[in-house]
Structure formats: C-alpha cells, structure tokens
PDB file of C-alpha atoms and ligand atoms in Angstrom:
ATOM      1  CA  UNK K   1      17.252 -13.416  15.432  1.00 91.00           C
ATOM      2  CA  UNK K   2      15.804 -16.375  13.519  1.00 96.00           C
ATOM      3  CA  UNK K   3      12.425 -15.115  12.314  1.00 98.00           C
ATOM      4  CA  UNK K   4      11.318 -18.292  10.500  1.00 98.00           C
ATOM      5  CA  UNK K   5       9.919 -20.084  13.601  1.00 98.00           C
ATOM      6  CA  UNK K   6       8.193 -16.870  14.701  1.00 98.00           C
ATOM      7  CA  UNK K   7       6.362 -16.548  11.360  1.00 98.00           C
ATOM      8  CA  UNK K   8       5.436 -20.230  11.303  1.00 98.00           C
ATOM      9  CA  UNK K   9       4.025 -20.031  14.797  1.00 98.00           C
ATOM     10  CA  UNK K  10       1.949 -16.956  13.932  1.00 98.00           C
ATOM     11  CA  UNK K  11       0.468 -18.647  10.856  1.00 98.00           C
ATOM     12  CA  UNK K  12      -0.256 -21.870  12.769  1.00 98.00           C
ATOM     13  CA  UNK K  13      -2.016 -20.083  15.587  1.00 98.00           C
ATOM     14  CA  UNK K  14      -4.120 -17.856  13.278  1.00 98.00           C
ATOM     15  CA  UNK K  15      -5.102 -20.529  10.728  1.00 98.00           C
ATOM     16  CA  UNK K  16      -8.052 -21.790  12.840  1.00 98.00           C
ATOM     17  CA  UNK K  17      -9.537 -18.280  12.626  1.00 98.00           C
ATOM     18  CA  UNK K  18      -9.583 -18.213   8.804  1.00 98.00           C
ATOM     19  CA  UNK K  19     -13.120 -17.717   7.478  1.00 96.00           C
ATOM     20  CA  UNK K  20     -14.592 -16.856  10.879  1.00 97.00           C
ATOM     21  CA  UNK K  21     -14.592 -13.059  10.699  1.00 96.00           C
ATOM     22  CA  UNK K  22     -14.390 -10.236   8.170  1.00 97.00           C
ATOM     23  CA  UNK K  23     -15.447  -9.906   4.544  1.00 97.00           C
ATOM     24  CA  UNK K  24     -13.525 -10.122   1.290  1.00 97.00           C
ATOM     25  CA  UNK K  25     -13.810  -6.822  -0.673  1.00 97.00           C
ATOM     26  CA  UNK K  26     -16.870  -7.186  -2.887  1.00 94.00           C
ATOM     27  CA  UNK K  27     -17.194  -3.747  -4.494  1.00 95.00           C
ATOM     28  CA  UNK K  28     -14.588  -4.864  -7.046  1.00 96.00           C
ATOM     29  CA  UNK K  29     -16.264  -7.990  -8.499  1.00 96.00           C
ATOM     30  CA  UNK K  30     -12.990  -9.756  -9.369  1.00 96.00           C
ATOM     31  CA  UNK K  31     -11.862  -9.497  -5.724  1.00 97.00           C
ATOM     32  CA  UNK K  32     -15.125 -10.938  -4.391  1.00 96.00           C
ATOM     33  CA  UNK K  33     -14.131 -14.322  -5.832  1.00 95.00           C
ATOM     34  CA  UNK K  34     -10.903 -14.617  -3.801  1.00 97.00           C
ATOM     35  CA  UNK K  35     -11.020 -17.294  -1.092  1.00 98.00           C
ATOM     36  CA  UNK K  36     -10.801 -15.809   2.424  1.00 98.00           C
ATOM     37  CA  UNK K  37      -9.125 -19.005   3.670  1.00 98.00           C
ATOM     38  CA  UNK K  38      -5.596 -17.767   2.944  1.00 98.00           C
ATOM     39  CA  UNK K  39      -2.896 -16.283   5.147  1.00 98.00           C
ATOM     40  CA  UNK K  40       0.685 -15.486   4.224  1.00 98.00           C
ATOM     41  CA  UNK K  41       3.528 -13.627   5.880  1.00 98.00           C
ATOM     42  CA  UNK K  42       7.040 -12.735   4.720  1.00 99.00           C
ATOM     43  CA  UNK K  43       9.897 -10.501   5.811  1.00 98.00           C
ATOM     44  CA  UNK K  44      13.301  -9.400   4.627  1.00 98.00           C
ATOM     45  CA  UNK K  45      15.875  -7.844   6.923  1.00 98.00           C
ATOM     46  CA  UNK K  46      18.247  -5.008   6.027  1.00 96.00           C
ATOM     47  CA  UNK K  47      21.087  -7.526   5.816  1.00 94.00           C
ATOM     48  CA  UNK K  48      19.167  -9.738   3.383  1.00 96.00           C
ATOM     49  CA  UNK K  49      17.826 -12.456   5.696  1.00 98.00           C
ATOM     50  CA  UNK K  50      14.424 -13.704   4.526  1.00 98.00           C
ATOM     51  CA  UNK K  51      11.669 -15.683   6.225  1.00 98.00           C
ATOM     52  CA  UNK K  52       8.181 -16.559   5.053  1.00 98.00           C
ATOM     53  CA  UNK K  53       5.308 -18.818   6.053  1.00 98.00           C
ATOM     54  CA  UNK K  54       1.780 -19.827   5.032  1.00 98.00           C
ATOM     55  CA  UNK K  55       0.504 -18.613   1.642  1.00 98.00           C
ATOM     56  CA  UNK K  56       3.454 -16.280   1.258  1.00 98.00           C
ATOM     57  CA  UNK K  57       4.123 -17.182  -2.387  1.00 98.00           C
ATOM     58  CA  UNK K  58       0.502 -16.900  -3.594  1.00 98.00           C
ATOM     59  CA  UNK K  59      -0.039 -13.796  -5.767  1.00 98.00           C
ATOM     60  CA  UNK K  60      -2.771 -11.367  -4.735  1.00 98.00           C
ATOM     61  CA  UNK K  61      -4.041  -7.963  -5.839  1.00 98.00           C
ATOM     62  CA  UNK K  62      -1.875  -5.257  -4.255  1.00 98.00           C
ATOM     63  CA  UNK K  63      -4.646  -2.619  -4.503  1.00 98.00           C
ATOM     64  CA  UNK K  64      -3.789   0.348  -2.260  1.00 98.00           C
ATOM     65  CA  UNK K  65      -0.315  -0.975  -1.505  1.00 98.00           C
ATOM     66  CA  UNK K  66       0.385   0.557  -4.924  1.00 98.00           C
ATOM     67  CA  UNK K  67      -0.163   3.994  -3.338  1.00 98.00           C
ATOM     68  CA  UNK K  68       3.140   3.503  -1.524  1.00 98.00           C
ATOM     69  CA  UNK K  69       4.941   3.023  -4.814  1.00 98.00           C
ATOM     70  CA  UNK K  70       3.132   5.723  -6.785  1.00 98.00           C
ATOM     71  CA  UNK K  71       4.091   8.170  -4.033  1.00 98.00           C
ATOM     72  CA  UNK K  72       7.670   6.880  -4.248  1.00 98.00           C
ATOM     73  CA  UNK K  73       7.697   7.531  -7.996  1.00 98.00           C
ATOM     74  CA  UNK K  74       6.208  10.995  -7.454  1.00 98.00           C
ATOM     75  CA  UNK K  75       8.726  11.936  -4.767  1.00 98.00           C
ATOM     76  CA  UNK K  76      11.615  10.557  -6.793  1.00 98.00           C
ATOM     77  CA  UNK K  77      10.612  12.499  -9.913  1.00 98.00           C
ATOM     78  CA  UNK K  78       9.222  15.716  -8.437  1.00 97.00           C
ATOM     79  CA  UNK K  79      10.816  16.183  -5.031  1.00 97.00           C
ATOM     80  CA  UNK K  80       8.968  18.791  -2.942  1.00 96.00           C
ATOM     81  CA  UNK K  81       6.697  19.785  -5.839  1.00 97.00           C
ATOM     82  CA  UNK K  82       4.628  16.638  -5.312  1.00 97.00           C
ATOM     83  CA  UNK K  83       3.153  18.306  -2.197  1.00 97.00           C
ATOM     84  CA  UNK K  84       1.659  21.259  -4.095  1.00 96.00           C
ATOM     85  CA  UNK K  85      -1.694  19.478  -4.440  1.00 94.00           C
ATOM     86  CA  UNK K  86      -1.624  16.862  -1.660  1.00 97.00           C
ATOM     87  CA  UNK K  87      -1.767  17.210   2.129  1.00 97.00           C
ATOM     88  CA  UNK K  88      -0.181  15.150   4.883  1.00 97.00           C
ATOM     89  CA  UNK K  89      -2.981  14.876   7.430  1.00 96.00           C
ATOM     90  CA  UNK K  90      -4.914  11.749   8.379  1.00 95.00           C
ATOM     91  CA  UNK K  91      -8.426  12.010   6.993  1.00 93.00           C
ATOM     92  CA  UNK K  92     -10.282  10.101   9.722  1.00 90.00           C
ATOM     93  CA  UNK K  93     -12.641   9.119   6.896  1.00 90.00           C
ATOM     94  CA  UNK K  94     -12.997   6.044   4.671  1.00 90.00           C
ATOM     95  CA  UNK K  95     -10.400   5.679   1.922  1.00 93.00           C
ATOM     96  CA  UNK K  96     -12.879   6.531  -0.838  1.00 92.00           C
ATOM     97  CA  UNK K  97     -14.661   9.417   0.880  1.00 92.00           C
ATOM     98  CA  UNK K  98     -15.603  12.585  -1.035  1.00 92.00           C
ATOM     99  CA  UNK K  99     -16.644  14.741   1.900  1.00 93.00           C
ATOM    100  CA  UNK K 100     -13.461  16.689   2.692  1.00 93.00           C
ATOM    101  CA  UNK K 101     -12.647  17.501  -0.930  1.00 94.00           C
ATOM    102  CA  UNK K 102     -15.447  20.060  -1.209  1.00 92.00           C
ATOM    103  CA  UNK K 103     -14.425  22.195   1.774  1.00 92.00           C
ATOM    104  CA  UNK K 104     -10.721  21.737   1.063  1.00 94.00           C
ATOM    105  CA  UNK K 105     -10.847  22.941  -2.566  1.00 94.00           C
ATOM    106  CA  UNK K 106     -10.037  19.630  -4.190  1.00 96.00           C
ATOM    107  CA  UNK K 107      -6.781  19.084  -2.266  1.00 97.00           C
ATOM    108  CA  UNK K 108      -6.784  15.552  -0.819  1.00 97.00           C
ATOM    109  CA  UNK K 109      -5.790  15.125   2.813  1.00 97.00           C
ATOM    110  CA  UNK K 110      -2.934  12.709   2.073  1.00 97.00           C
ATOM    111  CA  UNK K 111      -1.452  10.561  -0.722  1.00 98.00           C
ATOM    112  CA  UNK K 112      -2.796   7.267   0.679  1.00 98.00           C
ATOM    113  CA  UNK K 113      -6.531   7.919   0.385  1.00 97.00           C
ATOM    114  CA  UNK K 114      -7.948   7.340  -3.093  1.00 97.00           C
ATOM    115  CA  UNK K 115      -8.226  11.056  -3.889  1.00 98.00           C
ATOM    116  CA  UNK K 116      -4.575  11.571  -2.935  1.00 98.00           C
ATOM    117  CA  UNK K 117      -3.357   8.645  -5.009  1.00 98.00           C
ATOM    118  CA  UNK K 118      -5.375   9.904  -7.986  1.00 98.00           C
ATOM    119  CA  UNK K 119      -3.694  13.308  -7.603  1.00 98.00           C
ATOM    120  CA  UNK K 120      -0.257  11.616  -7.475  1.00 98.00           C
ATOM    121  CA  UNK K 121      -1.149   9.475 -10.499  1.00 98.00           C
ATOM    122  CA  UNK K 122      -2.159  12.572 -12.442  1.00 98.00           C
ATOM    123  CA  UNK K 123       1.313  14.042 -11.871  1.00 98.00           C
ATOM    124  CA  UNK K 124       2.909  10.768 -12.969  1.00 98.00           C
ATOM    125  CA  UNK K 125       0.770  10.660 -16.129  1.00 98.00           C
ATOM    126  CA  UNK K 126       2.120  14.125 -17.012  1.00 98.00           C
ATOM    127  CA  UNK K 127       5.699  12.954 -16.591  1.00 98.00           C
ATOM    128  CA  UNK K 128       5.829   9.578 -18.311  1.00 98.00           C
ATOM    129  CA  UNK K 129       4.072   6.302 -19.075  1.00 98.00           C
ATOM    130  CA  UNK K 130       2.812   5.839 -15.508  1.00 98.00           C
ATOM    131  CA  UNK K 131       1.714   2.240 -16.039  1.00 98.00           C
ATOM    132  CA  UNK K 132       5.049   1.098 -17.461  1.00 98.00           C
ATOM    133  CA  UNK K 133       7.001   3.006 -14.814  1.00 98.00           C
ATOM    134  CA  UNK K 134       5.065   1.345 -12.002  1.00 98.00           C
ATOM    135  CA  UNK K 135       5.794  -2.129 -13.362  1.00 98.00           C
ATOM    136  CA  UNK K 136       9.450  -1.221 -13.894  1.00 98.00           C
ATOM    137  CA  UNK K 137       9.803   0.090 -10.332  1.00 98.00           C
ATOM    138  CA  UNK K 138       8.114  -2.891  -8.695  1.00 98.00           C
ATOM    139  CA  UNK K 139       9.994  -5.424 -10.828  1.00 98.00           C
ATOM    140  CA  UNK K 140      13.313  -3.781 -10.051  1.00 98.00           C
ATOM    141  CA  UNK K 141      12.570  -3.557  -6.319  1.00 98.00           C
ATOM    142  CA  UNK K 142      11.524  -7.188  -5.893  1.00 98.00           C
ATOM    143  CA  UNK K 143      13.973  -8.644  -8.416  1.00 98.00           C
ATOM    144  CA  UNK K 144      11.253 -10.415 -10.431  1.00 98.00           C
ATOM    145  CA  UNK K 145       9.003  -9.331 -13.297  1.00 98.00           C
ATOM    146  CA  UNK K 146       5.551  -8.348 -12.068  1.00 98.00           C
ATOM    147  CA  UNK K 147       2.385  -7.813 -14.121  1.00 98.00           C
ATOM    148  CA  UNK K 148      -1.016  -6.162 -14.073  1.00 98.00           C
ATOM    149  CA  UNK K 149      -4.018  -8.422 -13.623  1.00 98.00           C
ATOM    150  CA  UNK K 150      -6.046  -7.078 -16.546  1.00 98.00           C
ATOM    151  CA  UNK K 151      -9.209  -8.775 -15.287  1.00 98.00           C
ATOM    152  CA  UNK K 152      -8.974  -6.944 -11.950  1.00 98.00           C
ATOM    153  CA  UNK K 153      -8.208  -3.636 -13.689  1.00 98.00           C
ATOM    154  CA  UNK K 154     -11.239  -4.051 -15.994  1.00 98.00           C
ATOM    155  CA  UNK K 155     -13.436  -5.165 -13.103  1.00 97.00           C
ATOM    156  CA  UNK K 156     -12.524  -2.093 -11.081  1.00 97.00           C
ATOM    157  CA  UNK K 157     -12.970   0.209 -14.076  1.00 98.00           C
ATOM    158  CA  UNK K 158     -16.501  -1.131 -14.569  1.00 97.00           C
ATOM    159  CA  UNK K 159     -17.502  -0.335 -10.977  1.00 97.00           C
ATOM    160  CA  UNK K 160     -15.145   2.539 -10.119  1.00 97.00           C
ATOM    161  CA  UNK K 161     -17.855   5.170  -9.834  1.00 97.00           C
ATOM    162  CA  UNK K 162     -16.470   6.706  -6.656  1.00 97.00           C
ATOM    163  CA  UNK K 163     -12.970   7.034  -8.065  1.00 98.00           C
ATOM    164  CA  UNK K 164     -14.429   8.604 -11.211  1.00 98.00           C
ATOM    165  CA  UNK K 165     -16.360  11.019  -8.989  1.00 98.00           C
ATOM    166  CA  UNK K 166     -13.240  11.882  -6.968  1.00 97.00           C
ATOM    167  CA  UNK K 167     -11.137  12.509 -10.081  1.00 98.00           C
ATOM    168  CA  UNK K 168     -13.827  14.600 -11.776  1.00 98.00           C
ATOM    169  CA  UNK K 169     -14.407  16.590  -8.598  1.00 97.00           C
ATOM    170  CA  UNK K 170     -10.678  17.372  -8.296  1.00 98.00           C
ATOM    171  CA  UNK K 171     -10.622  18.272 -11.993  1.00 98.00           C
ATOM    172  CA  UNK K 172     -13.435  20.788 -11.338  1.00 97.00           C
ATOM    173  CA  UNK K 173     -11.096  22.520  -8.869  1.00 97.00           C
ATOM    174  CA  UNK K 174      -8.286  22.548 -11.445  1.00 97.00           C
ATOM    175  CA  UNK K 175      -6.262  19.972  -9.479  1.00 97.00           C
ATOM    176  CA  UNK K 176      -6.076  17.326 -12.223  1.00 98.00           C
ATOM    177  CA  UNK K 177      -4.172  18.221 -15.406  1.00 98.00           C
ATOM    178  CA  UNK K 178      -4.788  15.187 -17.585  1.00 98.00           C
ATOM    179  CA  UNK K 179      -7.871  13.521 -18.987  1.00 98.00           C
ATOM    180  CA  UNK K 180      -9.734  11.917 -16.113  1.00 98.00           C
ATOM    181  CA  UNK K 181     -10.094   8.682 -18.085  1.00 98.00           C
ATOM    182  CA  UNK K 182      -6.324   8.428 -18.556  1.00 98.00           C
ATOM    183  CA  UNK K 183      -5.641   9.063 -14.866  1.00 98.00           C
ATOM    184  CA  UNK K 184      -8.250   6.480 -13.823  1.00 98.00           C
ATOM    185  CA  UNK K 185      -6.850   3.906 -16.236  1.00 98.00           C
ATOM    186  CA  UNK K 186      -3.347   4.283 -14.775  1.00 98.00           C
ATOM    187  CA  UNK K 187      -4.684   4.252 -11.199  1.00 98.00           C
ATOM    188  CA  UNK K 188      -6.808   1.111 -11.745  1.00 98.00           C
ATOM    189  CA  UNK K 189      -3.847  -0.654 -13.347  1.00 98.00           C
ATOM    190  CA  UNK K 190      -1.546   0.305 -10.470  1.00 98.00           C
ATOM    191  CA  UNK K 191      -4.072  -1.193  -8.035  1.00 98.00           C
ATOM    192  CA  UNK K 192      -4.394  -4.360 -10.132  1.00 98.00           C
ATOM    193  CA  UNK K 193      -0.723  -5.425  -9.904  1.00 98.00           C
ATOM    194  CA  UNK K 194      -0.420  -8.999  -8.715  1.00 98.00           C
ATOM    195  CA  UNK K 195       2.366  -9.820  -6.229  1.00 98.00           C
ATOM    196  CA  UNK K 196       3.010 -12.185  -3.335  1.00 98.00           C
ATOM    197  CA  UNK K 197       4.064 -11.472   0.267  1.00 99.00           C
ATOM    198  CA  UNK K 198       7.733 -12.228  -0.304  1.00 98.00           C
ATOM    199  CA  UNK K 199       7.919  -9.989  -3.374  1.00 98.00           C
ATOM    200  CA  UNK K 200       6.288  -7.152  -1.436  1.00 98.00           C
ATOM    201  CA  UNK K 201       8.525  -7.597   1.625  1.00 98.00           C
ATOM    202  CA  UNK K 202      11.486  -7.278  -0.757  1.00 98.00           C
ATOM    203  CA  UNK K 203      10.017  -4.402  -2.773  1.00 98.00           C
ATOM    204  CA  UNK K 204       9.373  -2.297   0.325  1.00 98.00           C
ATOM    205  CA  UNK K 205      12.975  -2.871   1.453  1.00 98.00           C
ATOM    206  CA  UNK K 206      14.110   0.675   0.631  1.00 98.00           C
ATOM    207  CA  UNK K 207      11.829   1.883   3.450  1.00 98.00           C
ATOM    208  CA  UNK K 208      13.986   0.245   6.135  1.00 98.00           C
ATOM    209  CA  UNK K 209      17.269   1.209   4.400  1.00 97.00           C
ATOM    210  CA  UNK K 210      17.018   5.005   4.397  1.00 98.00           C
ATOM    211  CA  UNK K 211      15.901   4.915   0.746  1.00 98.00           C
ATOM    212  CA  UNK K 212      18.562   2.573  -0.658  1.00 98.00           C
ATOM    213  CA  UNK K 213      17.422   0.043  -3.268  1.00 97.00           C
ATOM    214  CA  UNK K 214      16.966  -3.334  -1.492  1.00 96.00           C
ATOM    215  CA  UNK K 215      19.285  -5.203  -3.872  1.00 95.00           C
ATOM    216  CA  UNK K 216      21.317  -2.698  -5.872  1.00 89.00           C
ATOM    217  CA  UNK K 217      21.952  -0.431  -2.881  1.00 88.00           C
ATOM    218  CA  UNK K 218      21.855   2.822  -4.884  1.00 96.00           C
ATOM    219  CA  UNK K 219      19.621   5.586  -3.473  1.00 97.00           C
ATOM    220  CA  UNK K 220      16.035   5.489  -4.700  1.00 97.00           C
ATOM    221  CA  UNK K 221      14.919   8.233  -2.307  1.00 98.00           C
ATOM    222  CA  UNK K 222      16.847  10.346   0.175  1.00 98.00           C
ATOM    223  CA  UNK K 223      16.905   9.430   3.853  1.00 98.00           C
ATOM    224  CA  UNK K 224      14.601  12.367   4.597  1.00 98.00           C
ATOM    225  CA  UNK K 225      12.088  11.402   1.907  1.00 98.00           C
ATOM    226  CA  UNK K 226      12.060   7.834   3.204  1.00 98.00           C
ATOM    227  CA  UNK K 227      11.423   8.971   6.771  1.00 98.00           C
ATOM    228  CA  UNK K 228       8.509  11.009   5.476  1.00 98.00           C
ATOM    229  CA  UNK K 229       6.937   8.016   3.721  1.00 98.00           C
ATOM    230  CA  UNK K 230       7.236   5.986   6.927  1.00 98.00           C
ATOM    231  CA  UNK K 231       5.604   8.746   8.953  1.00 98.00           C
ATOM    232  CA  UNK K 232       2.748   8.988   6.446  1.00 98.00           C
ATOM    233  CA  UNK K 233       2.280   5.228   6.640  1.00 98.00           C
ATOM    234  CA  UNK K 234       1.959   5.465  10.404  1.00 98.00           C
ATOM    235  CA  UNK K 235      -0.533   8.332  10.371  1.00 97.00           C
ATOM    236  CA  UNK K 236      -2.469   7.664   7.147  1.00 97.00           C
ATOM    237  CA  UNK K 237      -1.547   4.208   5.784  1.00 98.00           C
ATOM    238  CA  UNK K 238      -4.508   2.335   7.213  1.00 96.00           C
ATOM    239  CA  UNK K 239      -7.148   5.064   6.835  1.00 90.00           C
ATOM    240  CA  UNK K 240      -9.591   5.564   9.688  1.00 92.00           C
ATOM    241  CA  UNK K 241      -7.972   2.656  11.566  1.00 95.00           C
ATOM    242  CA  UNK K 242      -4.529   4.343  11.689  1.00 96.00           C
ATOM    243  CA  UNK K 243      -4.895   5.126  15.393  1.00 96.00           C
ATOM    244  CA  UNK K 244      -5.784   1.515  16.185  1.00 96.00           C
ATOM    245  CA  UNK K 245      -2.832   0.259  14.118  1.00 97.00           C
ATOM    246  CA  UNK K 246      -0.397   2.584  15.922  1.00 97.00           C
ATOM    247  CA  UNK K 247      -1.862   1.497  19.258  1.00 97.00           C
ATOM    248  CA  UNK K 248      -1.825  -2.246  18.612  1.00 97.00           C
ATOM    249  CA  UNK K 249       1.147  -2.626  16.252  1.00 98.00           C
ATOM    250  CA  UNK K 250       3.296   0.492  16.529  1.00 98.00           C
ATOM    251  CA  UNK K 251       4.840   0.277  13.055  1.00 98.00           C
ATOM    252  CA  UNK K 252       4.350   2.243   9.819  1.00 98.00           C
ATOM    253  CA  UNK K 253       1.850   0.156   7.815  1.00 98.00           C
ATOM    254  CA  UNK K 254       0.106   0.410   4.440  1.00 98.00           C
ATOM    255  CA  UNK K 255      -2.926  -1.708   3.648  1.00 98.00           C
ATOM    256  CA  UNK K 256      -4.861  -2.658   0.525  1.00 98.00           C
ATOM    257  CA  UNK K 257      -8.354  -4.094   0.035  1.00 98.00           C
ATOM    258  CA  UNK K 258      -6.795  -7.175  -1.564  1.00 98.00           C
ATOM    259  CA  UNK K 259      -5.920  -8.054   2.060  1.00 98.00           C
ATOM    260  CA  UNK K 260      -2.223  -7.168   1.990  1.00 98.00           C
ATOM    261  CA  UNK K 261      -0.463  -5.035   4.607  1.00 98.00           C
ATOM    262  CA  UNK K 262       3.146  -3.850   4.282  1.00 98.00           C
ATOM    263  CA  UNK K 263       4.902  -2.921   7.535  1.00 98.00           C
ATOM    264  CA  UNK K 264       8.289  -1.323   8.190  1.00 98.00           C
ATOM    265  CA  UNK K 265      10.690  -1.647  11.115  1.00 98.00           C
ATOM    266  CA  UNK K 266      13.118   1.171  10.225  1.00 97.00           C
ATOM    267  CA  UNK K 267      16.776   0.093  10.014  1.00 97.00           C
ATOM    268  CA  UNK K 268      15.756  -3.551  10.595  1.00 98.00           C
ATOM    269  CA  UNK K 269      13.260  -5.140   8.211  1.00 98.00           C
ATOM    270  CA  UNK K 270      10.204  -4.856   6.002  1.00 98.00           C
ATOM    271  CA  UNK K 271       7.369  -7.332   5.962  1.00 98.00           C
ATOM    272  CA  UNK K 272       4.119  -8.142   4.207  1.00 99.00           C
ATOM    273  CA  UNK K 273       1.140 -10.048   5.565  1.00 98.00           C
ATOM    274  CA  UNK K 274      -1.846 -11.108   3.496  1.00 98.00           C
ATOM    275  CA  UNK K 275      -5.252 -12.494   4.310  1.00 98.00           C
ATOM    276  CA  UNK K 276      -8.207 -11.392   2.165  1.00 98.00           C
ATOM    277  CA  UNK K 277     -10.984 -10.952   4.767  1.00 98.00           C
ATOM    278  CA  UNK K 278     -11.221  -7.286   5.817  1.00 98.00           C
ATOM    279  CA  UNK K 279     -12.498  -5.312   8.798  1.00 96.00           C
ATOM    280  CA  UNK K 280     -14.838  -2.337   8.356  1.00 94.00           C
ATOM    281  CA  UNK K 281     -12.107   0.155   7.376  1.00 94.00           C
ATOM    282  CA  UNK K 282     -10.790  -2.090   4.579  1.00 95.00           C
ATOM    283  CA  UNK K 283      -7.746  -3.531   6.362  1.00 97.00           C
ATOM    284  CA  UNK K 284      -6.974  -7.254   6.546  1.00 98.00           C
ATOM    285  CA  UNK K 285      -8.375  -8.568   9.814  1.00 98.00           C
ATOM    286  CA  UNK K 286      -5.982 -11.484  10.293  1.00 98.00           C
ATOM    287  CA  UNK K 287      -3.145  -9.487   8.744  1.00 98.00           C
ATOM    288  CA  UNK K 288      -3.579  -6.985  11.525  1.00 98.00           C
ATOM    289  CA  UNK K 289      -3.627  -9.765  14.140  1.00 98.00           C
ATOM    290  CA  UNK K 290      -0.508 -11.327  12.613  1.00 98.00           C
ATOM    291  CA  UNK K 291       1.372  -8.026  12.830  1.00 98.00           C
ATOM    292  CA  UNK K 292       0.227  -7.545  16.403  1.00 98.00           C
ATOM    293  CA  UNK K 293       1.509 -11.017  17.297  1.00 98.00           C
ATOM    294  CA  UNK K 294       4.791 -10.349  15.485  1.00 98.00           C
ATOM    295  CA  UNK K 295       5.523  -7.135  17.379  1.00 98.00           C
ATOM    296  CA  UNK K 296       4.470  -8.707  20.677  1.00 97.00           C
ATOM    297  CA  UNK K 297       6.769 -11.726  20.167  1.00 97.00           C
ATOM    298  CA  UNK K 298       9.786  -9.830  18.826  1.00 98.00           C
ATOM    299  CA  UNK K 299       9.461  -6.576  20.806  1.00 97.00           C
ATOM    300  CA  UNK K 300      10.037  -4.667  17.537  1.00 97.00           C
ATOM    301  CA  UNK K 301       8.305  -1.279  17.461  1.00 94.00           C
ATOM    302  CA  UNK K 302       9.165   2.300  16.591  1.00 96.00           C
ATOM    303  CA  UNK K 303       8.071   3.393  20.060  1.00 94.00           C
TER     304      UNK K 303
HETATM  305  O1  DON V 401      -9.649   2.428  -5.553  1.00 50.15           O
HETATM  306  C1  DON V 401     -10.031   1.513  -4.840  1.00 50.15           C
HETATM  307  O2  DON V 401     -11.065   1.590  -4.186  1.00 50.15           O
HETATM  308  C2  DON V 401      -9.184   0.275  -4.756  1.00 50.15           C
HETATM  309  N1  DON V 401      -8.558   0.015  -6.028  1.00 50.15           N
HETATM  310  C3  DON V 401      -8.125   0.392  -3.720  1.00 50.15           C
HETATM  311  C4  DON V 401      -8.668   0.666  -2.339  1.00 50.15           C
HETATM  312  C5  DON V 401      -7.828   0.112  -1.262  1.00 50.15           C
HETATM  313  O3  DON V 401      -7.083  -0.831  -1.420  1.00 50.15           O
HETATM  314  C6  DON V 401      -8.027   0.713   0.077  1.00 50.15           C
HETATM  315  N2  DON V 401      -7.226   0.005   1.051  1.00 50.15           N
HETATM  316  N3  DON V 401      -7.481  -0.502   2.068  1.00 50.15           N
END
C-alpha cells in the first residue's frame, strides 16, 4: 500500500481545523509558547517503507511519549522485577492525579501515568545514568542524535509541583529509593527530549517488530515484553481517554502533552502524529482525528 497519498490527504483535510479547538498545554510555561497551527504525521512500515506529511520534520517536546521509552529501558534492564512497584491497570484518572496513591500504598496504577513513570525512573536512576541512557536509546532507535531541550526541562522543573508531590508521596511509602530531586531531574529531562514525527515513527519501530531494533534488527525486548507494552498502550496510553481511543482508533497509542501521539499497528507499522492543541485529557485533538481518519481509510486496526 502506498501510504504517502493517504497521509497527505489527512493533513490537507484537517488543516482548516487548526486553531479552532483545543488548548496548547500551558502548565509548563515553555510549552504554552508553541503555535497550535501545526500538524504533522509520519509512519514507517516493518519493511522500512516511510511516508510523512505536514509538519512531520518539525521538532517538538515528546513529554509523556518518553514514558514508552523509560518503560522499555526498565523492562530491558530489570525484566519482571520492574513490576514490583508498578501496576498494569488503567487509572481512569488524569495523568497527574494523586488520589489513588494514598489508598494503594504508593503503588502507581500503571507506568504511563506520571506516578508510574516516576517509579520507573527511580529504578533507572539506581541502575545507571538515566538521562544519558534515554538519549542513547532514542538516538539509536531513530538513527539520529537527539537532545534534551534544557529550556523545557527547566521550565517544567520550576512548575512541577504535582510531580514533586507524587514523588515525595511515593517516597513516604518507601517506593522511591533515590533522592526525589534526582528522580525528578531525570524525569523532567526525559519529558523534554525534542524529536519530530518521523524520528518517533522510526524510534517506536521495535513495537511493530516483536521487539527487534528498527534498523539493526537485534532484539531490544522479547516478543512477550513487546506485546505487553502494546497492551498497556491500548489500556493506559492515553489516560482517561483510553476507552475513547480504543473505540475510535482501535490501536495501541501513547500520547504526550507536547501534542504527539505514537500509534502501533503490530506486525505492520508504527506512526506518530503531532498537533499541539489538546483535549481535556491532555491528548492531541487533531492528532486523534488524524489517527481516526487513518484507520478508517486503511482499515488497519487490532480488532
Ligand atoms: O509530567 C508532566 O506533567 C509532563 N512532563 C508530561 C505529561 C504528559 O505528557 C501527559 N500526556 N498526555
């Protein structure tokens, strides 16, 4: 299938809607300055075919898309032990909610809410230089050198009161081993990585290849571990909108408040859409529409 005309048509038909609905994330001041009038889409198939359209080469802040890759690092390094302090249930709550942590003894519902990613990051900080390892993983997976946006990391650190609360609360339950400040610093840097749609479509490629590195082909994760990440994306990757995503799109997806969404069609392709204006749950509004159009036009779905 030639995907290029499909992506171009999706971008052309959604462009008139840019700026009409949704809000750019404003709780991180550096993100509030991003223009909402941008839309990009890119994909890479298992056999290496690529297609991209719109603002697909414009770098943006990956934000919670990093949670996909911190979990990958955690699973690769720790195997089953990563699940000792993290659940696998959808939270049905906003991504930065504190409410369940109290009754659930500081064990986050899943690795894709902020509390869960902080717990994963803590384990990574114990093992190695978590910031350097994240950059090394992402650069290797997309075949280009990627960087932190230090301004975004500093901006988030200056307003990250909820994340500080989550990390301290988990620490009070004995679920965080390292200094909270060190865990937060790694987490904020992971979220601040700047990448474009094409780089992310490539980087996620192991998720449609049973865990094989998208370029080198060697196993990054096992087939079983990869299936588990995809299932977590479907149930937890878009927070309290996960049901709506499964209903409208029917693919494992992971979103970030920078406006990016990564989606996986197992054994076929990975893709990334980006448009900065968000709906109430923190997912890209037009990104969601673009994915819905893509699955409707191609018939690709896991169902
Ligand atoms: O910790 C935060 O709040 C942000 N750095 C990331 C949140 C995020 O991307 C949620 N995704 N939709």
